[in-house]
PDB file of C-alpha atoms in Angstrom:
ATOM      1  CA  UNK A   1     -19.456   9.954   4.154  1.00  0.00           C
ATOM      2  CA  UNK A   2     -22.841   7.938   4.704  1.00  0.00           C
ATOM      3  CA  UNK A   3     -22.356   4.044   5.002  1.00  0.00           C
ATOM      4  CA  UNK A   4     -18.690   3.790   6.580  1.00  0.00           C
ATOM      5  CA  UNK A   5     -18.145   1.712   9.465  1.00  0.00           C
ATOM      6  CA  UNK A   6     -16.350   2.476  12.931  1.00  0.00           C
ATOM      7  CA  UNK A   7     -13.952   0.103  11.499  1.00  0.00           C
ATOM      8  CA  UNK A   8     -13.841   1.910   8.265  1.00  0.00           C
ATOM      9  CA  UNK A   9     -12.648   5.227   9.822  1.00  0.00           C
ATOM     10  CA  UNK A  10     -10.761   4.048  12.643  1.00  0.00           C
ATOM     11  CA  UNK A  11      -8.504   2.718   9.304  1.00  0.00           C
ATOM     12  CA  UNK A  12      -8.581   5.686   7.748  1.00  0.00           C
ATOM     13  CA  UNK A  13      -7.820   7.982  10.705  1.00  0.00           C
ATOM     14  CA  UNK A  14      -4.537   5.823  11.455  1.00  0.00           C
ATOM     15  CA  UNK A  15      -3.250   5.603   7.891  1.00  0.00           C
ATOM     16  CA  UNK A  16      -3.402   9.640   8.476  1.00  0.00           C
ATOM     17  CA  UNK A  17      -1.515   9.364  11.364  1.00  0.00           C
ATOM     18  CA  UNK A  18       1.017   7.108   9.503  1.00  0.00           C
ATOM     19  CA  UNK A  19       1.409  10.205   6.538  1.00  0.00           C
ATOM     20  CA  UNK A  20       1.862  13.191   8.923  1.00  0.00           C
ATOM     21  CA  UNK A  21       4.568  10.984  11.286  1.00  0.00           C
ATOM     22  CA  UNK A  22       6.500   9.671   8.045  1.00  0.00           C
ATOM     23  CA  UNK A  23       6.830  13.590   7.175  1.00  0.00           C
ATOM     24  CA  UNK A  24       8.856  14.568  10.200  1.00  0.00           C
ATOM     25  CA  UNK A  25      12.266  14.488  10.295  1.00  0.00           C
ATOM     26  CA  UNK A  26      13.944  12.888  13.307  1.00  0.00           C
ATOM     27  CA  UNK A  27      17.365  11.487  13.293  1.00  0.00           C
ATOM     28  CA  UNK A  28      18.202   8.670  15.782  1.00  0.00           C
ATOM     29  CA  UNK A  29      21.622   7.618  14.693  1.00  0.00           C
ATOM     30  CA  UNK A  30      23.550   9.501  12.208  1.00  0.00           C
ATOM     31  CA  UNK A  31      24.545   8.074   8.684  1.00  0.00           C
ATOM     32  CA  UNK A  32      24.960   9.051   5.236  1.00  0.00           C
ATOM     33  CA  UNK A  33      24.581   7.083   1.674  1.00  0.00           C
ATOM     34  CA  UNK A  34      26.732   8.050  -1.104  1.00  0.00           C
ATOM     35  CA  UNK A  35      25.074  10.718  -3.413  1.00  0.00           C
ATOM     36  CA  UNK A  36      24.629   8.102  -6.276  1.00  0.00           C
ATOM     37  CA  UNK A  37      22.891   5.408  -3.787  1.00  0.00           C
ATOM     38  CA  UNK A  38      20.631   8.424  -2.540  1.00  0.00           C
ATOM     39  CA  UNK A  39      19.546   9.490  -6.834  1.00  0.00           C
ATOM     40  CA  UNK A  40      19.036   5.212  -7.159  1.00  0.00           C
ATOM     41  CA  UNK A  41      16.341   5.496  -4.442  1.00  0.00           C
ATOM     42  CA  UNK A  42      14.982   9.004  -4.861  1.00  0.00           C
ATOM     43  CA  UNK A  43      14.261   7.158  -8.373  1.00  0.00           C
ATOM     44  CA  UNK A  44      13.129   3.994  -6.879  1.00  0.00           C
ATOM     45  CA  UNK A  45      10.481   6.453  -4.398  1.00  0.00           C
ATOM     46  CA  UNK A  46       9.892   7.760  -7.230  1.00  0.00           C
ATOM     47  CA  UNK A  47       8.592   4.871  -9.216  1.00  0.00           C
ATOM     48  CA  UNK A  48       6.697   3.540  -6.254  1.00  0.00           C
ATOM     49  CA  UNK A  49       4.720   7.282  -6.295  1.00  0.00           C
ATOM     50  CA  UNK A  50       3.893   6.331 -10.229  1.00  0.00           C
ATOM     51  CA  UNK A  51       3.149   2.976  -9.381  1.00  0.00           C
ATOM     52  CA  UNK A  52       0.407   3.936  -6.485  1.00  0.00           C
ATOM     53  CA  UNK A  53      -0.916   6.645  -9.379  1.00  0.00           C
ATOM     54  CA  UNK A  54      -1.410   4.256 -11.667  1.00  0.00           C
ATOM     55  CA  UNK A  55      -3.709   2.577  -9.470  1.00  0.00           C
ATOM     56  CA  UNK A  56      -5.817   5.722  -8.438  1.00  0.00           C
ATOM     57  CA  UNK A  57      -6.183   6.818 -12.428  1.00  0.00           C
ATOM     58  CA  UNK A  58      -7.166   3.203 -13.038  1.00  0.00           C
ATOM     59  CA  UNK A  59     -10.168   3.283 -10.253  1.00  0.00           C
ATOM     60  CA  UNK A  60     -10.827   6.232 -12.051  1.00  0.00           C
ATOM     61  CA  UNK A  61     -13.354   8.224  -9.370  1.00  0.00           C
ATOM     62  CA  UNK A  62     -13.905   5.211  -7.279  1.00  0.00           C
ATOM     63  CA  UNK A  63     -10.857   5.201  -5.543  1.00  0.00           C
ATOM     64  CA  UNK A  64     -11.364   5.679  -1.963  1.00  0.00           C
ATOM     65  CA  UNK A  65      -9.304   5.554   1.347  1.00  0.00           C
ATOM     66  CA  UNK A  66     -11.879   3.597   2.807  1.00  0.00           C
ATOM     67  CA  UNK A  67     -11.424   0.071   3.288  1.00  0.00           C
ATOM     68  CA  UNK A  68     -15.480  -1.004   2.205  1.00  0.00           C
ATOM     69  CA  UNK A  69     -15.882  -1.064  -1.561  1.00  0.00           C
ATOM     70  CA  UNK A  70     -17.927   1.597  -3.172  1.00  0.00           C
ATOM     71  CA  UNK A  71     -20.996   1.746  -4.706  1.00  0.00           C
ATOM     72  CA  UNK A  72     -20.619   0.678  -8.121  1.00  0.00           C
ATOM     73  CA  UNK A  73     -17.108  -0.614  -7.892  1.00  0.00           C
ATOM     74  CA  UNK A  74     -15.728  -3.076 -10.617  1.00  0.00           C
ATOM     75  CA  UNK A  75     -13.450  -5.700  -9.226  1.00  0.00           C
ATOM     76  CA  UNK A  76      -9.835  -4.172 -10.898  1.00  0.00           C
ATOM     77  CA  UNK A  77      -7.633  -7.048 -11.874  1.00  0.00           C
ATOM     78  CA  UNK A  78      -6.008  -5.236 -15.340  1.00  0.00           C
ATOM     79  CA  UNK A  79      -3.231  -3.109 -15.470  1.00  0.00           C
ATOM     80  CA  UNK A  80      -1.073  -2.583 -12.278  1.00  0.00           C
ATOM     81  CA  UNK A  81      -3.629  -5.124 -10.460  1.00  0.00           C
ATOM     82  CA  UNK A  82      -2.614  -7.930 -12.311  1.00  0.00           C
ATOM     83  CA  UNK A  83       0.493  -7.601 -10.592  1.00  0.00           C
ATOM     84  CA  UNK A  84      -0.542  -6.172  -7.132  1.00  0.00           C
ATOM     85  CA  UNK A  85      -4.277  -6.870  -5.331  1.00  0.00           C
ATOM     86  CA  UNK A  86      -3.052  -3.475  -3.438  1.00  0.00           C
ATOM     87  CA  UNK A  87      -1.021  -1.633  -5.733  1.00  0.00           C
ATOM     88  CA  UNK A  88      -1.965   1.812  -4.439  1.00  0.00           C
ATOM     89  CA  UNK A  89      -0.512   0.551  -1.071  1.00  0.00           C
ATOM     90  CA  UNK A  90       2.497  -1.294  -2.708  1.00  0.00           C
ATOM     91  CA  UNK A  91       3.625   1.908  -4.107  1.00  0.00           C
ATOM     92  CA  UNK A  92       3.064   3.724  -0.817  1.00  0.00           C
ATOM     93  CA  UNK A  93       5.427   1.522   0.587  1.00  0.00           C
ATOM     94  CA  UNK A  94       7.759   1.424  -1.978  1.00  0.00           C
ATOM     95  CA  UNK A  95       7.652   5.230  -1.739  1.00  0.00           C
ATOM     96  CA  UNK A  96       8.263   5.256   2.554  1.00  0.00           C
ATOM     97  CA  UNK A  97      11.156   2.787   2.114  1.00  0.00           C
ATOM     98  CA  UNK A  98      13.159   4.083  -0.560  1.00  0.00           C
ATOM     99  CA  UNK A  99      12.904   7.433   0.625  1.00  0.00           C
ATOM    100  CA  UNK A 100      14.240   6.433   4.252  1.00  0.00           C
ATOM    101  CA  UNK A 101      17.213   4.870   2.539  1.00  0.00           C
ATOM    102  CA  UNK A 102      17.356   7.501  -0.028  1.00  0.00           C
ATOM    103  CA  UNK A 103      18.274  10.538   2.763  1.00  0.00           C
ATOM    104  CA  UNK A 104      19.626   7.723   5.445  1.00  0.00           C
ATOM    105  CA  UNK A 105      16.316   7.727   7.717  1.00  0.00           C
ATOM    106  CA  UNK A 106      16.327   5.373  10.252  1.00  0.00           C
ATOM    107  CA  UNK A 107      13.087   6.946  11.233  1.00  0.00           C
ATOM    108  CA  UNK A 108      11.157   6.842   7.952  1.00  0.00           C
ATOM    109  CA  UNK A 109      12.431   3.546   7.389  1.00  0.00           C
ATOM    110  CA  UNK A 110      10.715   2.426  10.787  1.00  0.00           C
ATOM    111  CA  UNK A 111       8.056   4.133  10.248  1.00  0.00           C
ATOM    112  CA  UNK A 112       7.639   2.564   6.775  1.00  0.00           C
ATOM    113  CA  UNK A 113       7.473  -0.836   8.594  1.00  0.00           C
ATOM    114  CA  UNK A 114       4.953   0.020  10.862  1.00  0.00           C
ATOM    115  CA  UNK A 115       3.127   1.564   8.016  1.00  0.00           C
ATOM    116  CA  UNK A 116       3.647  -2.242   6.586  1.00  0.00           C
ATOM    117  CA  UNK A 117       2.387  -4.070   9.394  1.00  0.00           C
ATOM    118  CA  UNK A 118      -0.706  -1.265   9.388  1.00  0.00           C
ATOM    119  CA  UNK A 119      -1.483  -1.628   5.690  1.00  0.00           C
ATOM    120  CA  UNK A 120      -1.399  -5.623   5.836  1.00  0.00           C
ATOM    121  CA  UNK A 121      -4.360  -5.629   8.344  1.00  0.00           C
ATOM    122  CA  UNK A 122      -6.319  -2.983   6.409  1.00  0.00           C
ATOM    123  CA  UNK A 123      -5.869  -4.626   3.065  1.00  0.00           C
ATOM    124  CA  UNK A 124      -6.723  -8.137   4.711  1.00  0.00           C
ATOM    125  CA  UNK A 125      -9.932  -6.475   6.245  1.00  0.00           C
ATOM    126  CA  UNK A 126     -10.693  -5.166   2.673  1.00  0.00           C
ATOM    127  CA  UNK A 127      -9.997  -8.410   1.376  1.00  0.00           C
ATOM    128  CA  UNK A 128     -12.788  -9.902   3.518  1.00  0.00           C
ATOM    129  CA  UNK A 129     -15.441  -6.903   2.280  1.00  0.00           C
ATOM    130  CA  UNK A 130     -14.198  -7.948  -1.670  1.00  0.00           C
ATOM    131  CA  UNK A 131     -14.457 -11.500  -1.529  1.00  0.00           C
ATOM    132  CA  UNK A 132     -18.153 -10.680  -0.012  1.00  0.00           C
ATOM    133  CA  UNK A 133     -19.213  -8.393  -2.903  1.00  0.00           C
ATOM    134  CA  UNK A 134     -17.085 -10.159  -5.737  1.00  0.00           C
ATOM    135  CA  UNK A 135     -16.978 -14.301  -5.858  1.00  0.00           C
ATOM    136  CA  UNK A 136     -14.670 -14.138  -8.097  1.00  0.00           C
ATOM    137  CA  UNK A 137     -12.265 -12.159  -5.713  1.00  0.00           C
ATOM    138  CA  UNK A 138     -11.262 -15.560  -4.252  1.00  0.00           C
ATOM    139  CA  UNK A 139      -9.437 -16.681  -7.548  1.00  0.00           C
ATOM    140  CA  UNK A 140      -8.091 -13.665  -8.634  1.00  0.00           C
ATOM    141  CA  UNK A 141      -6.677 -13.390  -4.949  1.00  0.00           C
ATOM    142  CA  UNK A 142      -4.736 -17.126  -5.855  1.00  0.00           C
ATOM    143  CA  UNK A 143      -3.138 -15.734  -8.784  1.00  0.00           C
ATOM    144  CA  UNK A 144      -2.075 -12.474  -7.729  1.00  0.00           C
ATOM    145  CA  UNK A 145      -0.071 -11.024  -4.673  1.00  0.00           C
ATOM    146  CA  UNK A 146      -0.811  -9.163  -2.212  1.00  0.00           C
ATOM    147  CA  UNK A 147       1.328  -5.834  -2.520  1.00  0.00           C
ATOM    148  CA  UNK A 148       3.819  -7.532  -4.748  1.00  0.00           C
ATOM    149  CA  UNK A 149       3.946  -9.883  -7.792  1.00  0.00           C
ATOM    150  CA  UNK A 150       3.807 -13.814  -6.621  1.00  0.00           C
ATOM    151  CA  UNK A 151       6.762 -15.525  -7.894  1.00  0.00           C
ATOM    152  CA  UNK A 152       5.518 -18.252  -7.409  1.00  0.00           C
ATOM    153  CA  UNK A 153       1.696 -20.259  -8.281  1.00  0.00           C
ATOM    154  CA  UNK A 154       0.482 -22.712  -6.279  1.00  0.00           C
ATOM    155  CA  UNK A 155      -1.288 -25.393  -8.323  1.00  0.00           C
ATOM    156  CA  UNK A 156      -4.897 -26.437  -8.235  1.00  0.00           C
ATOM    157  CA  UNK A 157      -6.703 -29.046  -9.615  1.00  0.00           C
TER     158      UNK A 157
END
């Protein structure tokens, strides 16, 4: 893809990474949940999957895996983004942590956090690109969270 930074791809590569670790299965410390806690968070993966397709449909063929916004790209702050500035990567972690509790993962579950900690510094990279292309970026950023809905506003005058 023309236009991408080093930065860009050295993202992009890792999130990869992130995917093909989460998918092995390695168990540390053996432990079970209860076959009624494991359907709760198979369903709560489940919505998290639904939640990050939401956002793809609603970027419609602009979605990208890249953190530097696309040609053409419409700041998205309807639907799921009213609730989440990330919501593709909200669901993704939704997804990674409720499946690690779901079949009693220790290792998914870490590697969901990691994933976390990964995906914060992406998204606040992105941020920086969107609040360059969009000025209004900066006020929908005050209203809405980052991966999850604020509870809370702060006021300004």
């Amino acid at each position: 893809m023309k236009g991408k930074s080093v930065k860009d791809w050295v993202y992009v590569s890792i999130q990869l990474v992130f995917f093909v670790l989460y998918f092995q299965d390695f168990d540390v410390v053996k432990w079970e949940v209860s076959n009624d806690f494991k359907i709760l968070f198979q369903l709560i993966a489940g919505m998290g999957l639904l939640w990050s397709i939401l956002a793809v449909l609603s970027m419609n063929s602009l979605v990208s895996p890249f953190p530097s916004p696309k040609d053409g790209m419409q700041l998205q702050t309807n639907g799921v983004y009213a609730f989440s500035r990330h919501p593709i990567y909200s669901g993704i972690l939704i997804l990674f942590y409720a499946w690690g509790i779901a079949y009693a993962s220790e290792y998914k579950i870490a590697i969901g956090f990691l994933f976390h900690v990964f995906i914060y510094f992406k998204a606040f990279y992105e941020e920086e690109l969107l609040q360059q292309k969009f000025p209004e970026y900066k006020a929908y950023k005050k209203k809405t969270g980052m991966f999850f809905p604020k509870l809370f506003h702060s006021k300004t005058k």
